CSV table of C-alpha atoms in Angstrom, one decimal:
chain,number,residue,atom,x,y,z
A,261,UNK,CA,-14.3,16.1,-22.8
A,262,UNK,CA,-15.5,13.3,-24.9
A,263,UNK,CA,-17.5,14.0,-27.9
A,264,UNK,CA,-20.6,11.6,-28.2
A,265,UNK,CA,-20.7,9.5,-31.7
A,266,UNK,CA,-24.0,7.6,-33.0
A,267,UNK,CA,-23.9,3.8,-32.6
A,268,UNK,CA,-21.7,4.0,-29.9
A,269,UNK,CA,-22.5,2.3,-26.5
A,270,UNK,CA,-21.6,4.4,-23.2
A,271,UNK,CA,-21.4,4.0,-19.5
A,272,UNK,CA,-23.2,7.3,-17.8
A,273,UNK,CA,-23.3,7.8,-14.1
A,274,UNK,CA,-24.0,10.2,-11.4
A,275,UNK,CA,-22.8,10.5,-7.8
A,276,UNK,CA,-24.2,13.2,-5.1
A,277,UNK,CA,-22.2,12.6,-1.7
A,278,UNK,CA,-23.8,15.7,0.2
A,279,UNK,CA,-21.4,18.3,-1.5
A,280,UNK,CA,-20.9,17.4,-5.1
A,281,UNK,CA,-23.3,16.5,-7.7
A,282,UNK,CA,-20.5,14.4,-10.3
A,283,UNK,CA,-21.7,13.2,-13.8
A,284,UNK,CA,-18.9,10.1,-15.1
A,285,UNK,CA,-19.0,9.3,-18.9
A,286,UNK,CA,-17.0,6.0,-19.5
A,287,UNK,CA,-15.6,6.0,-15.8
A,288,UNK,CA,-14.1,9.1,-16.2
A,289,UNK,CA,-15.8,12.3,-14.3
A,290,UNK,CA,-16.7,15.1,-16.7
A,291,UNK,CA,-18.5,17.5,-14.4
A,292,UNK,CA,-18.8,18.4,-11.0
A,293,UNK,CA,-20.8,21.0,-9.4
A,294,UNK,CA,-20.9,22.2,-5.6
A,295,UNK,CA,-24.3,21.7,-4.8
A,296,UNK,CA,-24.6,20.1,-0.9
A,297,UNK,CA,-27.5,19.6,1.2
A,298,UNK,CA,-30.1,16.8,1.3
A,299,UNK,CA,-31.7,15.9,-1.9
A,300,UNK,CA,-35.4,17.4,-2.5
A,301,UNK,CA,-37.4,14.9,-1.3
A,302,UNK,CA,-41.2,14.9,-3.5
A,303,UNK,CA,-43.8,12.7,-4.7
A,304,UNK,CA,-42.9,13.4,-8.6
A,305,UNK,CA,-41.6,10.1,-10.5
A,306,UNK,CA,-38.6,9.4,-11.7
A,307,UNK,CA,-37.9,10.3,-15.0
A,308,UNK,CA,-35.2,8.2,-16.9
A,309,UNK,CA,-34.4,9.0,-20.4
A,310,UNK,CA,-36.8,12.1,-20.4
A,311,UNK,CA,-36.8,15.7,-19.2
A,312,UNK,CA,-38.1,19.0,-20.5
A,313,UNK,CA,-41.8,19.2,-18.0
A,314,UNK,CA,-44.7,19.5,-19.8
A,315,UNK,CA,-43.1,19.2,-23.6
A,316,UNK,CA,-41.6,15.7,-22.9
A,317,UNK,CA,-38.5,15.2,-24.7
A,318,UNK,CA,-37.2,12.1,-24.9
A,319,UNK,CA,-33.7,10.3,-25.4
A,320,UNK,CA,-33.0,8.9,-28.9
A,321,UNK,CA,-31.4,5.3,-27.9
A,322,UNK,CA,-31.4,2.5,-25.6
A,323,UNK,CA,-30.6,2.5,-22.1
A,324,UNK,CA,-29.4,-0.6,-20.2
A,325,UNK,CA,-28.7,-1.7,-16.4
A,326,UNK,CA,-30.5,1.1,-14.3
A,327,UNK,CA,-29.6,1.4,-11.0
A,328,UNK,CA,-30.4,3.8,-8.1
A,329,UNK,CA,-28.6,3.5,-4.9
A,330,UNK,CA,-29.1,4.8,-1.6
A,331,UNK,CA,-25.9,5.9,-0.9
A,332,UNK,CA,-22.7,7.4,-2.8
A,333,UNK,CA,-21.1,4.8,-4.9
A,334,UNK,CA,-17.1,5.7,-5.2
A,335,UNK,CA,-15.3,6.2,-8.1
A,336,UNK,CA,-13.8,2.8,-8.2
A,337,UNK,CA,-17.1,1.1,-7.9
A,338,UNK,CA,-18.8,3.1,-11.0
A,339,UNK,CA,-16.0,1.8,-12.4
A,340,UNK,CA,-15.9,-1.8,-11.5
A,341,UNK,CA,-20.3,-1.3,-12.5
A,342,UNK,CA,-19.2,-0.1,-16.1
A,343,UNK,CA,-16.4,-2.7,-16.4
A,344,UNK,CA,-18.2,-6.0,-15.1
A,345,UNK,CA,-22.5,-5.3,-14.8
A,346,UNK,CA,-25.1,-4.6,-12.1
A,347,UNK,CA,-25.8,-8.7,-12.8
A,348,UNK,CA,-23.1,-9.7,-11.4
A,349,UNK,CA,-22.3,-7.2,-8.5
A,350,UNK,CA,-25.8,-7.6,-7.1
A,351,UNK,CA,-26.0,-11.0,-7.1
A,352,UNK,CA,-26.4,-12.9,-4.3
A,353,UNK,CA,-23.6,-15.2,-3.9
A,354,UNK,CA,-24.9,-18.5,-2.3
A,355,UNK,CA,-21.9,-20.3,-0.4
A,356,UNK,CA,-21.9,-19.6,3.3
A,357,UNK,CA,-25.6,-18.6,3.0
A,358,UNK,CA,-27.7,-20.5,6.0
A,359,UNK,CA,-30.1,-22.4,3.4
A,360,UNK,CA,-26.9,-23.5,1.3
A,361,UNK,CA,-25.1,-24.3,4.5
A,362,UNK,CA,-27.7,-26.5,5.6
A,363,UNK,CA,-28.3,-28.0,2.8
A,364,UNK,CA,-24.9,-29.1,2.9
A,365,UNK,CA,-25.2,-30.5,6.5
A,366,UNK,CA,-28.2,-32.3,5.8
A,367,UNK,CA,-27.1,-34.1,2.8
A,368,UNK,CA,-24.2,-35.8,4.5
């Protein structure tokens, strides 16, 4: 297990496929637990960087790049998030695109 050190910048996922709740520090899972079934779905927000109810603790630090997806991302692709960024995975990539396309045809 890694030990967490001050000043130090991490990469912290989850992943929940139906069966396994699995927390990745660095890329590297660290936990799993057998959970399955469909998420509790509820009206509540979502709470990054705080738990603890009605006390409100919060998390000493900075936290960068949130994402949520709707769907199980693989251990390769938390991987490929922590190694590269959200930026450029979810960007759109223009060529082949209708309007870039067009633009092209119109222009010659």
């Amino acid at each position: 297990k890694i030990v967490l050190a001050d000043g130090t910048w991490y990469h912290v996922a989850a992943r929940y496929d139906g069966t396994a709740l699995r927390g990745y520090l660095n890329g590297q899972m660290e936990t799993e637990r057998q959970v399955g079934g469909d998420p509790d779905f509820n009206t509540a927000p979502v709470r990054i960087g705080r738990w603890g109810g009605a006390r409100g603790d919060y998390m000493e630090g900075l936290i960068d790049e949130v994402a949520i997806f709707n769907k199980a991302i693989d251990e390769a692709g938390i991987g490929e998030i922590m190694n590269t960024s959200l930026a450029q995975i979810l960007a759109v990539k223009p060529m082949g695109r209708l309007t870039v396309t067009w633009a092209s045809m119109k222009s010659k």
